[in-house]
Coordinates of C-alpha atoms in Angstrom, one line a residue:
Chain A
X1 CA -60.3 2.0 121.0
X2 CA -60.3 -1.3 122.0
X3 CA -57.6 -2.0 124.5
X4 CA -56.8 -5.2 126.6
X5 CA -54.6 -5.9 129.1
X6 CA -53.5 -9.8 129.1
X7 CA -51.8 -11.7 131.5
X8 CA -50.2 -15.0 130.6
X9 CA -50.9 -18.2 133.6
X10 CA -49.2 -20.1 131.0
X11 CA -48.0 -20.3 128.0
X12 CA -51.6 -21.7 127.1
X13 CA -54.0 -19.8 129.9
X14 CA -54.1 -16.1 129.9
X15 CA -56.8 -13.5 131.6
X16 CA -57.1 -10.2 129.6
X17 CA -58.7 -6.6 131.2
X18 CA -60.5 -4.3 128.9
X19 CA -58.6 -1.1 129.7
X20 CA -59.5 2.1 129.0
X21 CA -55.9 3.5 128.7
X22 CA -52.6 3.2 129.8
X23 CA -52.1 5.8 132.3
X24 CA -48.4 5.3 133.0
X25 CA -45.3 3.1 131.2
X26 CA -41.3 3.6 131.8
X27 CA -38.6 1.9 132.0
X28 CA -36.9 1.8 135.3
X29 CA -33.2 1.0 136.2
X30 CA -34.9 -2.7 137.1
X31 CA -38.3 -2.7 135.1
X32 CA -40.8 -1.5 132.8
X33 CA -43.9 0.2 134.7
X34 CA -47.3 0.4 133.4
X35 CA -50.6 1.7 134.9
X36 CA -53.8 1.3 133.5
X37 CA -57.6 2.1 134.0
X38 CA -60.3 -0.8 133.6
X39 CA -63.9 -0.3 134.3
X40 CA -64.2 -4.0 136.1
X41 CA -60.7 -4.0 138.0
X42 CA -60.2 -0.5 138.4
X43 CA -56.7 1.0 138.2
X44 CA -54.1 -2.1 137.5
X45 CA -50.2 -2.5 138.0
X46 CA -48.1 -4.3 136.0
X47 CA -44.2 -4.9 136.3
X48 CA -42.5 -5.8 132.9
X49 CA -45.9 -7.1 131.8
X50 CA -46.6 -9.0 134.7
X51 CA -50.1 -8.1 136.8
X52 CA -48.9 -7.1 140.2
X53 CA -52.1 -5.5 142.0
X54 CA -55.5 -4.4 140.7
X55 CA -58.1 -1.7 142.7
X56 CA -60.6 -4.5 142.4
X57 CA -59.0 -7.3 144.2
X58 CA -55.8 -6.0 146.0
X59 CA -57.8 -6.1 149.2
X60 CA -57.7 -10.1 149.3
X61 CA -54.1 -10.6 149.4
X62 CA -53.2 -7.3 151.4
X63 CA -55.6 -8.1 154.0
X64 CA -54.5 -11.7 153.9
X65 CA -50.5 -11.5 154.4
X66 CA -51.2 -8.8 157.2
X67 CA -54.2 -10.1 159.3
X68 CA -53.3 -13.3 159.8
X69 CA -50.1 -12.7 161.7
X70 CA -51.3 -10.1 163.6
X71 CA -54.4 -11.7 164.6
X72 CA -51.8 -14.8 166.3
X73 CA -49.3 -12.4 167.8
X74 CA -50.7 -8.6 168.9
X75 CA -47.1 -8.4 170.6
X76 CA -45.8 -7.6 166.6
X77 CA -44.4 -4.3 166.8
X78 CA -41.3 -3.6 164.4
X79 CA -42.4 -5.3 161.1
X80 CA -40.2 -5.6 157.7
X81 CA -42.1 -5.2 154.5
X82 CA -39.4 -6.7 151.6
X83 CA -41.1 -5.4 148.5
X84 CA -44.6 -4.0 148.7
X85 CA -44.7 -1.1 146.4
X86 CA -48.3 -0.8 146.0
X87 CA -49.4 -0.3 149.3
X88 CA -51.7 -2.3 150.5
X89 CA -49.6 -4.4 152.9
X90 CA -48.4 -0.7 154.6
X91 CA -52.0 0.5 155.0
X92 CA -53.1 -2.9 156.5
X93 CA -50.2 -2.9 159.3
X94 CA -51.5 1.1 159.7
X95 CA -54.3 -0.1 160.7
X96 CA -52.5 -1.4 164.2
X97 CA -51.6 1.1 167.0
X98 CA -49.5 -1.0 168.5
X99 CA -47.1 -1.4 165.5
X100 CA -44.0 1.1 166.5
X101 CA -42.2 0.7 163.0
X102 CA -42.5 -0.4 159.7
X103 CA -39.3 -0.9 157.1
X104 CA -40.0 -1.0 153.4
X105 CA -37.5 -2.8 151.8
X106 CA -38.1 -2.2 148.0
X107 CA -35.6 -2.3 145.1
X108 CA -37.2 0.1 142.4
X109 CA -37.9 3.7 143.9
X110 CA -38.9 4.6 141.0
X111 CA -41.9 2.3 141.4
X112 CA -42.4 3.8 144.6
X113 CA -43.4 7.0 143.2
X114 CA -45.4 6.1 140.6
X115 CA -47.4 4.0 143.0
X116 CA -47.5 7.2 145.8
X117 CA -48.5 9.5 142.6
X118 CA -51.1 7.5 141.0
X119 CA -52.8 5.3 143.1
X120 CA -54.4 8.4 145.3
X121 CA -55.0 6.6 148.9
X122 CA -51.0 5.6 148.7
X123 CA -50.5 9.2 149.8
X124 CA -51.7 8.5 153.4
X125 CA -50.1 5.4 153.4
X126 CA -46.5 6.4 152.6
X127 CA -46.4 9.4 154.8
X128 CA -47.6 7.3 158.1
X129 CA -44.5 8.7 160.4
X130 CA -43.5 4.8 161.1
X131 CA -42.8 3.8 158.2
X132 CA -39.3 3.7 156.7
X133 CA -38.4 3.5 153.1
X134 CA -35.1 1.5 151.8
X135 CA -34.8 1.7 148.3
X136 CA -32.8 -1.3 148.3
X137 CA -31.8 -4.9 147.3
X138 CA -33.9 -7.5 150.0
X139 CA -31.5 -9.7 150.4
X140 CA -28.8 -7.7 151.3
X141 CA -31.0 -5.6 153.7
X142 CA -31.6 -8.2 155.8
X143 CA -28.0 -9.5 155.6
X144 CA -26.9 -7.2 158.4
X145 CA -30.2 -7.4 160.2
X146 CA -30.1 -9.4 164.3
X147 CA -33.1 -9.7 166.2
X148 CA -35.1 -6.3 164.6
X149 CA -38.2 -7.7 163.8
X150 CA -40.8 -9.0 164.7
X151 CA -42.8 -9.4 161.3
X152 CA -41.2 -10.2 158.2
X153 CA -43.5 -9.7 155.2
X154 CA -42.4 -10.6 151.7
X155 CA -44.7 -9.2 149.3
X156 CA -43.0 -10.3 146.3
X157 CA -44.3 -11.6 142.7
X158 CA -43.3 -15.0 141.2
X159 CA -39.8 -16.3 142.1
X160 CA -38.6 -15.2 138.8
X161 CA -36.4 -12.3 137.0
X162 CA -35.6 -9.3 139.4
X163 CA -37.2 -11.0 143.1
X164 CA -35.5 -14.1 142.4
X165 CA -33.0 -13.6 145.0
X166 CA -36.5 -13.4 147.5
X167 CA -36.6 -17.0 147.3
X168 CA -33.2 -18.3 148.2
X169 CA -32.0 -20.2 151.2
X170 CA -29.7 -17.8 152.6
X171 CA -32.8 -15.4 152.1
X172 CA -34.8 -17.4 154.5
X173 CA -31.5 -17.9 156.8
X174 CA -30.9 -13.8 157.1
X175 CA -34.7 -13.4 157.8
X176 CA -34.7 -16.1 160.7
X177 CA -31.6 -14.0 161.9
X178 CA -33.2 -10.7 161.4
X179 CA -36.3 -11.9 163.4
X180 CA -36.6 -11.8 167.1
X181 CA -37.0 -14.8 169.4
X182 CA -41.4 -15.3 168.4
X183 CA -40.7 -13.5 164.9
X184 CA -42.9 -14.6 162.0
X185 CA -42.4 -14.4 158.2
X186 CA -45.1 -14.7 155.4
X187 CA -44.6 -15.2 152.0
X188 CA -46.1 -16.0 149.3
X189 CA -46.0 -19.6 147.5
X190 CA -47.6 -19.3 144.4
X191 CA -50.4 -21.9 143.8
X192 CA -49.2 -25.1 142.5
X193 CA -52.1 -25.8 140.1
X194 CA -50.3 -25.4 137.3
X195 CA -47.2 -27.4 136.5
X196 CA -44.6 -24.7 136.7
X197 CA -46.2 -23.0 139.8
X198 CA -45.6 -26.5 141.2
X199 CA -42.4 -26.2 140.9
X200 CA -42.1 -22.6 142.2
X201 CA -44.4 -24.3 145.3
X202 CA -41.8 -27.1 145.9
X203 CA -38.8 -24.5 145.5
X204 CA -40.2 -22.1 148.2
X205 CA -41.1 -25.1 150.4
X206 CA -38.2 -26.6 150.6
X207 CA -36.0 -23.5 151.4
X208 CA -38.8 -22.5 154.0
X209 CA -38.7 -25.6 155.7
X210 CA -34.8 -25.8 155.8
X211 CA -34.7 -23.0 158.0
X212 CA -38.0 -22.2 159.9
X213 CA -39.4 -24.9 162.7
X214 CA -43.0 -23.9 162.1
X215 CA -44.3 -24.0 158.4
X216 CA -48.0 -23.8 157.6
X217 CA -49.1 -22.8 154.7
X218 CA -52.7 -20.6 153.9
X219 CA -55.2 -20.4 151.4
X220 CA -56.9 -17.2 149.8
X221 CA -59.2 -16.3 146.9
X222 CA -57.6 -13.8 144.5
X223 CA -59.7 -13.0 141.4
X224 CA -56.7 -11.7 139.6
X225 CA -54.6 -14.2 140.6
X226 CA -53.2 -17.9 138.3
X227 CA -56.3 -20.3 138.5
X228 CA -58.4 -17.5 141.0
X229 CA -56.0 -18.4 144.5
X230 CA -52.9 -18.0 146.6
X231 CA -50.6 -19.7 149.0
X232 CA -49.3 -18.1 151.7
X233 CA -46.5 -18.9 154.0
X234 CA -46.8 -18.8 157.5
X235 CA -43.1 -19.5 159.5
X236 CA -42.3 -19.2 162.5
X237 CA -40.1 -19.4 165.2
X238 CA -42.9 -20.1 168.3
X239 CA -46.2 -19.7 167.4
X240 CA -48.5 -21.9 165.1
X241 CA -51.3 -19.9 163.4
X242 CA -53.9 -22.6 164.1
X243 CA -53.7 -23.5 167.3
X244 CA -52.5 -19.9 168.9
X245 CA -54.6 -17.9 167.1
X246 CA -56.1 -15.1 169.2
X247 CA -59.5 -14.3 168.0
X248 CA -61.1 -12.6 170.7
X249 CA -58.2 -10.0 171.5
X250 CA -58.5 -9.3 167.7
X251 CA -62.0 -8.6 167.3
X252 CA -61.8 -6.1 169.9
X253 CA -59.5 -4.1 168.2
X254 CA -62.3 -3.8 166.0
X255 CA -60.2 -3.6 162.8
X256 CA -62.2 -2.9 159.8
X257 CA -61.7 -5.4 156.9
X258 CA -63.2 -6.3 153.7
X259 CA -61.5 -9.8 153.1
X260 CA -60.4 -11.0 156.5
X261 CA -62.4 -12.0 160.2
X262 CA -61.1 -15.2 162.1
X263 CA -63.3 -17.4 160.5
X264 CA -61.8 -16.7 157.4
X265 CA -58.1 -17.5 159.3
X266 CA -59.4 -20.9 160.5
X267 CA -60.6 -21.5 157.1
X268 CA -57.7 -20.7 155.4
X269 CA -55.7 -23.4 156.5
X270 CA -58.1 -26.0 155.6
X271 CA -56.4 -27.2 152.7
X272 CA -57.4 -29.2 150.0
X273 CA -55.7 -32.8 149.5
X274 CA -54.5 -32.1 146.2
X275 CA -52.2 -29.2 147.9
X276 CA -51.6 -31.2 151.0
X277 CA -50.2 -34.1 148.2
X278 CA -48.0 -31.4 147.3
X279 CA -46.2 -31.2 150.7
Chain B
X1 CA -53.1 -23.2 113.9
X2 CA -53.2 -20.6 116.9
X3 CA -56.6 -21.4 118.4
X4 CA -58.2 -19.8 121.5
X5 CA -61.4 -20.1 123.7
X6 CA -62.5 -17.0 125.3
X7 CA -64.7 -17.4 127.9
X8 CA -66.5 -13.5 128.8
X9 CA -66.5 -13.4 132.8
X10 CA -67.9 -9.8 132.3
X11 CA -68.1 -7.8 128.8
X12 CA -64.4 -6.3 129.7
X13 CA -63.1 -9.6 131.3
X14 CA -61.9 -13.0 129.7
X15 CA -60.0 -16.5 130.3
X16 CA -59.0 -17.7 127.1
X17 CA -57.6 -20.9 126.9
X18 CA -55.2 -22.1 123.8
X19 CA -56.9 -25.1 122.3
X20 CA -55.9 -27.6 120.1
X21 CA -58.9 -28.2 118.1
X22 CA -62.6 -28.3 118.6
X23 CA -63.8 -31.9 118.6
X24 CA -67.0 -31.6 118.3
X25 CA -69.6 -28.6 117.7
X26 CA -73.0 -28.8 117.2
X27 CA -76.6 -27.2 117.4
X28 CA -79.2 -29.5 119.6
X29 CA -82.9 -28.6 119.6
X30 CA -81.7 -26.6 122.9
X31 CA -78.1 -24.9 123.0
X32 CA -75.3 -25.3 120.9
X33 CA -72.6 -27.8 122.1
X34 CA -68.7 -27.9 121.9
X35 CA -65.9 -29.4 122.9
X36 CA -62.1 -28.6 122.7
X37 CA -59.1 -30.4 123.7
X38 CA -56.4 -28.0 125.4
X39 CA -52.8 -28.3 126.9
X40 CA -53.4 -26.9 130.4
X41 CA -57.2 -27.4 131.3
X42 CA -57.4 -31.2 128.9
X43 CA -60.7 -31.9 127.0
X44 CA -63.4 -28.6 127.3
X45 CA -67.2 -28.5 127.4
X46 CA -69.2 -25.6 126.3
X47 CA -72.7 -24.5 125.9
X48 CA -73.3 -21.4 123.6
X49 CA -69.9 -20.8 124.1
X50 CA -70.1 -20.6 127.9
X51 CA -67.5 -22.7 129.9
X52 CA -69.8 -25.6 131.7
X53 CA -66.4 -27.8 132.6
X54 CA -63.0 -28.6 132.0
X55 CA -61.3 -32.5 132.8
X56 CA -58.5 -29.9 134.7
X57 CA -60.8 -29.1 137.2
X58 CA -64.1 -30.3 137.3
X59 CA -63.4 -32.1 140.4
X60 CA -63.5 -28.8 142.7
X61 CA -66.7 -28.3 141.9
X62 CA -68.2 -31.7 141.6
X63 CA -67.0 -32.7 144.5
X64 CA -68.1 -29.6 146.4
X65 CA -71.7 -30.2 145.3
X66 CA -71.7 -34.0 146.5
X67 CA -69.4 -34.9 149.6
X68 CA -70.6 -31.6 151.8
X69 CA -74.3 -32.7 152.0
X70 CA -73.3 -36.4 152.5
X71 CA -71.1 -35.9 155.3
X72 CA -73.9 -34.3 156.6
X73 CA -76.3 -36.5 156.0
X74 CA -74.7 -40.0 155.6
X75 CA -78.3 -41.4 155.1
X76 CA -79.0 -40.0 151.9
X77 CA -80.9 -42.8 149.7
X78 CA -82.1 -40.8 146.9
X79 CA -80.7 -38.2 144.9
X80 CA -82.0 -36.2 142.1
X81 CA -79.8 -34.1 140.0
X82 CA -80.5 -31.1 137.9
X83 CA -78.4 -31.1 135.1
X84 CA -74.9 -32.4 135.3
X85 CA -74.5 -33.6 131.7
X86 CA -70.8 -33.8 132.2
X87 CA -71.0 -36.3 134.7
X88 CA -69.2 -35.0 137.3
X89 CA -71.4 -35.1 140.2
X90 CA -72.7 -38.8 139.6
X91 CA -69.2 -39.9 139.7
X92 CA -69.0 -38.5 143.0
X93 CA -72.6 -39.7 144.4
X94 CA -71.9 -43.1 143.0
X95 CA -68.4 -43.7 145.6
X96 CA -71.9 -43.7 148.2
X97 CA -72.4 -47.7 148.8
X98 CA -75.3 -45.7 151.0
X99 CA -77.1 -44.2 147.7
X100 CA -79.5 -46.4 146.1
X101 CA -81.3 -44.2 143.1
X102 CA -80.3 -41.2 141.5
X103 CA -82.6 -39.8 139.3
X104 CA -80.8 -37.6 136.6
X105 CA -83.0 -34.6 134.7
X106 CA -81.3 -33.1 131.9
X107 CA -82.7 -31.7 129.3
X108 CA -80.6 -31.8 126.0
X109 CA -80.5 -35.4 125.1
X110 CA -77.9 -34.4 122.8
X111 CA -75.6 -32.9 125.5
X112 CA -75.5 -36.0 127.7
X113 CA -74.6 -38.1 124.5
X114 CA -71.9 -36.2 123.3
X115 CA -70.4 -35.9 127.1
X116 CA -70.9 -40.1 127.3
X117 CA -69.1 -40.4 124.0
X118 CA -66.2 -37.8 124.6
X119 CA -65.3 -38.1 128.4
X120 CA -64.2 -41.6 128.3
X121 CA -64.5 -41.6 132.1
X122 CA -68.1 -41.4 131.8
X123 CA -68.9 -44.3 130.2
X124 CA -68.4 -46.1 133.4
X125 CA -70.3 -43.1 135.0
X126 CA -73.2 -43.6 133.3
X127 CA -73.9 -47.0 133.0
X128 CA -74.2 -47.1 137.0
X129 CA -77.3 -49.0 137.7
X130 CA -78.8 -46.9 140.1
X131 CA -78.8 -44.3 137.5
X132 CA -82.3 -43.7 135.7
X133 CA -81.8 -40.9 133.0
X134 CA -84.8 -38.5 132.3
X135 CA -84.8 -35.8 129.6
X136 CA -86.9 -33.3 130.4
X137 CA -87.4 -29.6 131.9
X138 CA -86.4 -30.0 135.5
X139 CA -88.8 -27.6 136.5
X140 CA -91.7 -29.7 135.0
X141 CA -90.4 -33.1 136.4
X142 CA -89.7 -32.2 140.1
X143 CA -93.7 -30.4 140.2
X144 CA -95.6 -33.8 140.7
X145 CA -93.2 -35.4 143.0
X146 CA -93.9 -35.5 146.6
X147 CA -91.8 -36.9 149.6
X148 CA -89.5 -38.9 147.1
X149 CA -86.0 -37.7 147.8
X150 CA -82.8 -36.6 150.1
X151 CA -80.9 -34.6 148.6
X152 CA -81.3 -32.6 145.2
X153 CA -78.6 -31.2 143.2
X154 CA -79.2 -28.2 141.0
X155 CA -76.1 -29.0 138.8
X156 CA -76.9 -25.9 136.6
X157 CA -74.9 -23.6 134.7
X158 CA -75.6 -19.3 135.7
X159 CA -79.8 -18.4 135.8
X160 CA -79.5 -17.1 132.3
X161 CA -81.3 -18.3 129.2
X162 CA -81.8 -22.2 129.2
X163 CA -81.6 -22.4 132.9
X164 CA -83.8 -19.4 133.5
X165 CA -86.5 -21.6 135.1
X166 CA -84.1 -23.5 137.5
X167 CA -83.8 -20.2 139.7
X168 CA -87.5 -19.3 140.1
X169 CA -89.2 -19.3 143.7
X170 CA -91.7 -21.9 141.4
X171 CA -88.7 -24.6 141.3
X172 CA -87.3 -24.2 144.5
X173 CA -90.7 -24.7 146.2
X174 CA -91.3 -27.7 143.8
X175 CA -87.6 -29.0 145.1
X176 CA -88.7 -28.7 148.7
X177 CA -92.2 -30.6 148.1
X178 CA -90.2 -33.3 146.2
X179 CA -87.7 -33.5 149.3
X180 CA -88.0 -35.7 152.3
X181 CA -88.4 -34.4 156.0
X182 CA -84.7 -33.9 156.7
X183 CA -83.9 -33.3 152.9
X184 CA -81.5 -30.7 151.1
X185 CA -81.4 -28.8 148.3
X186 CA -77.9 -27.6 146.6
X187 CA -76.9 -24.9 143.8
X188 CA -74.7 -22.7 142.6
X189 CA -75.1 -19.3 143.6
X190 CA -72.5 -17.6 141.2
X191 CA -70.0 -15.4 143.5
X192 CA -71.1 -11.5 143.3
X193 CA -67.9 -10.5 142.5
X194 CA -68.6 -8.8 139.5
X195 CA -71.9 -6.6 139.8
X196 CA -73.9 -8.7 137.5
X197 CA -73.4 -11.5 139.2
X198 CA -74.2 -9.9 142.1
X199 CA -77.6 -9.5 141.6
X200 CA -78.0 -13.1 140.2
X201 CA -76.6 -13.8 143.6
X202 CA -78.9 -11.9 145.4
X203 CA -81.7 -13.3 142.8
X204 CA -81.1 -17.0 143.9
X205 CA -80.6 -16.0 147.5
X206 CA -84.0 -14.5 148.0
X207 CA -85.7 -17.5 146.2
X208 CA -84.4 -20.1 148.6
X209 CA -84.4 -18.7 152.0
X210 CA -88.5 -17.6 151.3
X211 CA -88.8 -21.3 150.7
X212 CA -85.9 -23.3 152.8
X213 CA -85.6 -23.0 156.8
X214 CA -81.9 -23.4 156.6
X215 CA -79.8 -21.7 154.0
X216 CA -76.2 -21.5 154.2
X217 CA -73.3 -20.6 152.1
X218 CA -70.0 -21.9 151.2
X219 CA -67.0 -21.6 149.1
X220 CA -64.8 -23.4 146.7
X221 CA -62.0 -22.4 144.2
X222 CA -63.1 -23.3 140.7
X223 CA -60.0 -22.3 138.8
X224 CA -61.7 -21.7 135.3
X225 CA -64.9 -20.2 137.0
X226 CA -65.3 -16.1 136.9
X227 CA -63.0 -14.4 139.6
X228 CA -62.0 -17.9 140.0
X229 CA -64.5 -19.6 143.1
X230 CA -67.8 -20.2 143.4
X231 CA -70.3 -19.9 146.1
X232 CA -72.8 -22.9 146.7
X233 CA -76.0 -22.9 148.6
X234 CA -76.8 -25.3 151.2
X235 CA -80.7 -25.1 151.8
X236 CA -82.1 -28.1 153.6
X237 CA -85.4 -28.8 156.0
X238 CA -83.4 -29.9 159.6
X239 CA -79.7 -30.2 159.4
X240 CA -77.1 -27.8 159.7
X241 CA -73.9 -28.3 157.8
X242 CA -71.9 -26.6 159.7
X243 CA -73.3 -28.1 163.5
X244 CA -74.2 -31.4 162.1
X245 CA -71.1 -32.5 160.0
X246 CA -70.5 -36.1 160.7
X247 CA -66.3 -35.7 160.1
X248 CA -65.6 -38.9 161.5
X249 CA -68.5 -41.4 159.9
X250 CA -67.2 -39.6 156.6
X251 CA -63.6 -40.4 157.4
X252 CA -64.7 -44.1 158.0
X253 CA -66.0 -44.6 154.6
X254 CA -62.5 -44.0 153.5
X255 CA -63.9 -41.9 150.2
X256 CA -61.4 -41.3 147.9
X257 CA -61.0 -37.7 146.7
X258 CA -59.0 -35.0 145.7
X259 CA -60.3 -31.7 146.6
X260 CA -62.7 -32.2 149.5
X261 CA -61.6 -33.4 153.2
X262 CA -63.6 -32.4 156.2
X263 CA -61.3 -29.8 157.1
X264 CA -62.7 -28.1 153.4
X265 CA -66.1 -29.1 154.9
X266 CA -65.5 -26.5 157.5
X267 CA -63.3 -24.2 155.9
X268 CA -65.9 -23.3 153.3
X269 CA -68.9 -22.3 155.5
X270 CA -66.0 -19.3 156.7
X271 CA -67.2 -16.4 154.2
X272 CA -64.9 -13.1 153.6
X273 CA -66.6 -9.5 154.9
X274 CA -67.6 -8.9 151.3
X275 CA -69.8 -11.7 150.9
X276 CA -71.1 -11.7 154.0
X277 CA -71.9 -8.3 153.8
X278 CA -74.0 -9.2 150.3
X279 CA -76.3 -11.5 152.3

């Protein structure tokens, strides 16, 4: 059988997997779930048809939204995840001893499970004793949330559909609330290199900047990923990733990565004028 | 009429883009040639149905391949590019008041016709007087020349079929014979994300540091590339590129461009684990 997997950039642009089968596909109360095996991605999630994650490439973004904060501020030790089903944020932040708690915020348990059941190193992950789960709605988590964290992480897909509440102003607001007086939050900005990921860039941006003093914004590969890259969001209360950066203190934790070292975090903020024309 | 290019990046992995039409297609004595006109990526080059450039974004790579060994080397005269039938890199070399001859080696006739004739911009491009167009193998025409110029530019598609001969230990040592004392030599070294290209990485790697004292990598997003970035090699005779930048001499030229800034400059020599690991 010949089987692939597409996923639309745009209406025009699409990249498609050769699967070898679809492993899993429900319904959820919130989504459709399907896994699927590929010989050049390995196993791949997608949520109502979107590509969330693939074995392949999941280690770019993970290692990207975790690593980078933690390399400026090794104080971080209660962290938020908002979303994160997969995985590979949680076993990045496992990889620090000094993180005391991790709380998963995620909406769909039932994506949870799948995720524990059939990506096999998500058993480890999910049963590391500091992690929380709160199958939950984000924004109304963090609604009731004063000076907790330390970290917030939103590991969300496009601001569209079910996470569209993730990108809201009064999202941003209950985070800077929720975080403590040096408290980061990363996020993801899409890419802005197609026209309506511009607009989800602008969107973010704005509410971002509304609310947090400190906003710089990252750059990562991501095979899988609209035109091959990411934006991150960096915002802060205190610390600025480029200038405060501790390199040293994080190479002698001797954290083993496959994406990220702190060349890679200088680089990242290097960002190409077209983007910076986007600010 | 639902039309789409499909360009493989591996036998289970594509990009297809929704064209409108194909505006040209033809067979020259060497490869067959064709262009498309698209929504999201504009007007579409290929060779034996491989993607060689779209008018989208052309500009990360062309100006990848030009403004990092100028701001290097701000006394770059003359230049001799490999390829480049699409025009891209001589629009960049020619912003250079600095550059006085640029030699340009393709060898399908046929292609650099059809890319005059159907990329408007390059009209203009080509008809740059310090341009002296020869069509020929590039592999014969740099083996007689001695001490003649700065900087060469393998503007080559991947070391498979046509190009074969561009990625030999034969041509590289011809390059560095045709360079001056402090000259540099750079190409596309594919991205070993997929396993094939992998060893075409490693291939081209090997080649150039058994001939070049200096070899460096860096990195670029190329949306409509495989995995979606490319890695360039930077192989010269004396100067570093990462050491010997010249950031502000650049700056002071007041360039004009839209992907690279020096902060790229240096962002791109900081390689992810993975790649460095492949060196």
């Amino acid at each position: 059988m010949d089987l692939w997997f597409s996923e639309y950039h745009q209406d025009g642009v699409k990249l498609s997997i050769n699967v070898d089968r679809e492993i899993v596909s429900c319904q959820s109360d919130y989504q459709n779930i399907a896994l699927f095996d590929s010989k050049e991605f390995g196993r791949i999630l997608t949520l109502d048809g979107q590509l969330i994650n693939t074995e392949k490439d999941e280690f770019f973004y993970s290692e990207m939204m975790v690593h980078v904060p933690l390399a400026v501020q090794p104080t971080i030790k209660d962290v938020l995840v908002i979303g994160g089903c997969d995985g590979g944020v949680l076993r990045e932040l496992e990889k620090y001893a000094s993180i005391e708690t991790i709380d998963v915020v995620e909406l769909d348990e039932q994506a949870i499970q799948i995720c524990q059941e059939y990506f096999p190193k998500n058993q480890e992950t999910f049963s590391d004793e500091r992690i929380t789960l709160y199958f939950q709605d984000g924004l109304k988590f963090v609604r009731g949330k004063e000076d907790a964290y330390d970290l917030v992480i939103v590991d969300t897909a496009n601001p569209f559909g079910v996470n569209e509440s993730l990108f809201t102003r009064e999202f941003y607001g209950n985070c800077y609330k929720a975080l403590r007086a040096e408290g980061t939050l990363i996020s993801q900005h899409a890419n802005g290199f197609y026209e309506e990921d511009e607009e989800a860039f602008r969107h973010i941006r704005q509410r971002l900047t509304s609310v947090f003093p400190i906003n710089k914004l990252y750059l990562s590969s991501v095979p899988s990923y609209a035109a091959g890259y990411l934006l991150f969001g960096y915002s802060a209360k205190t610390a600025d990733p480029e200038t405060d950066v501790q390199s040293e203190a994080w190479e002698k934790q001797a954290i083993r990565t496959r994406y990220y070292n702190t060349d890679v975090h200088r680089g990242a903020f290097c960002l190409p004028n077209y983007i910076k024309e986007l600010l």
